[in-house]
Amino acid sequence: ELRRIYRNHMCLNKFLGGLDRNLSSLASK
């Protein structure tokens, strides 16, 4: 159970990281 939550957390971090990069690239244009 804990491992599943941890994997979901990593997936969320990756998603937020990609979102943050997208916002940064949009702001730099």
CSV table of C-alpha atoms in Angstrom, one decimal:
chain,number,residue,atom,x,y,z
A,1,GLU,CA,0.0,0.0,0.0
A,2,LEU,CA,2.7,2.4,1.0
A,3,ARG,CA,4.7,1.6,-2.1
A,4,ARG,CA,1.7,2.4,-4.3
A,5,ILE,CA,1.3,5.8,-2.6
A,6,TYR,CA,5.0,6.5,-3.0
A,7,ARG,CA,4.8,5.6,-6.7
A,8,ASN,CA,1.7,7.9,-7.1
A,9,HIS,CA,3.7,10.7,-5.3
A,10,MET,CA,6.6,10.3,-7.7
A,11,CYS,CA,4.2,10.4,-10.7
A,12,LEU,CA,2.7,13.6,-9.3
A,13,ASN,CA,6.1,15.2,-8.8
A,14,LYS,CA,7.0,14.3,-12.4
A,15,PHE,CA,3.8,15.8,-13.6
A,16,LEU,CA,4.2,19.0,-11.6
A,17,GLY,CA,7.9,19.2,-12.7
A,18,GLY,CA,6.8,19.0,-16.4
A,19,LEU,CA,4.0,21.6,-15.8
A,20,ASP,CA,6.5,23.9,-14.1
A,21,ARG,CA,8.9,23.6,-17.1
A,22,ASN,CA,6.1,24.3,-19.5
A,23,LEU,CA,5.0,27.4,-17.6
A,24,SER,CA,8.7,28.6,-17.5
A,25,SER,CA,9.1,28.1,-21.2
A,26,LEU,CA,5.8,30.0,-21.9
A,27,ALA,CA,6.8,32.8,-19.7
A,28,SER,CA,10.3,33.2,-21.3
A,29,LYS,CA,8.8,33.7,-24.8
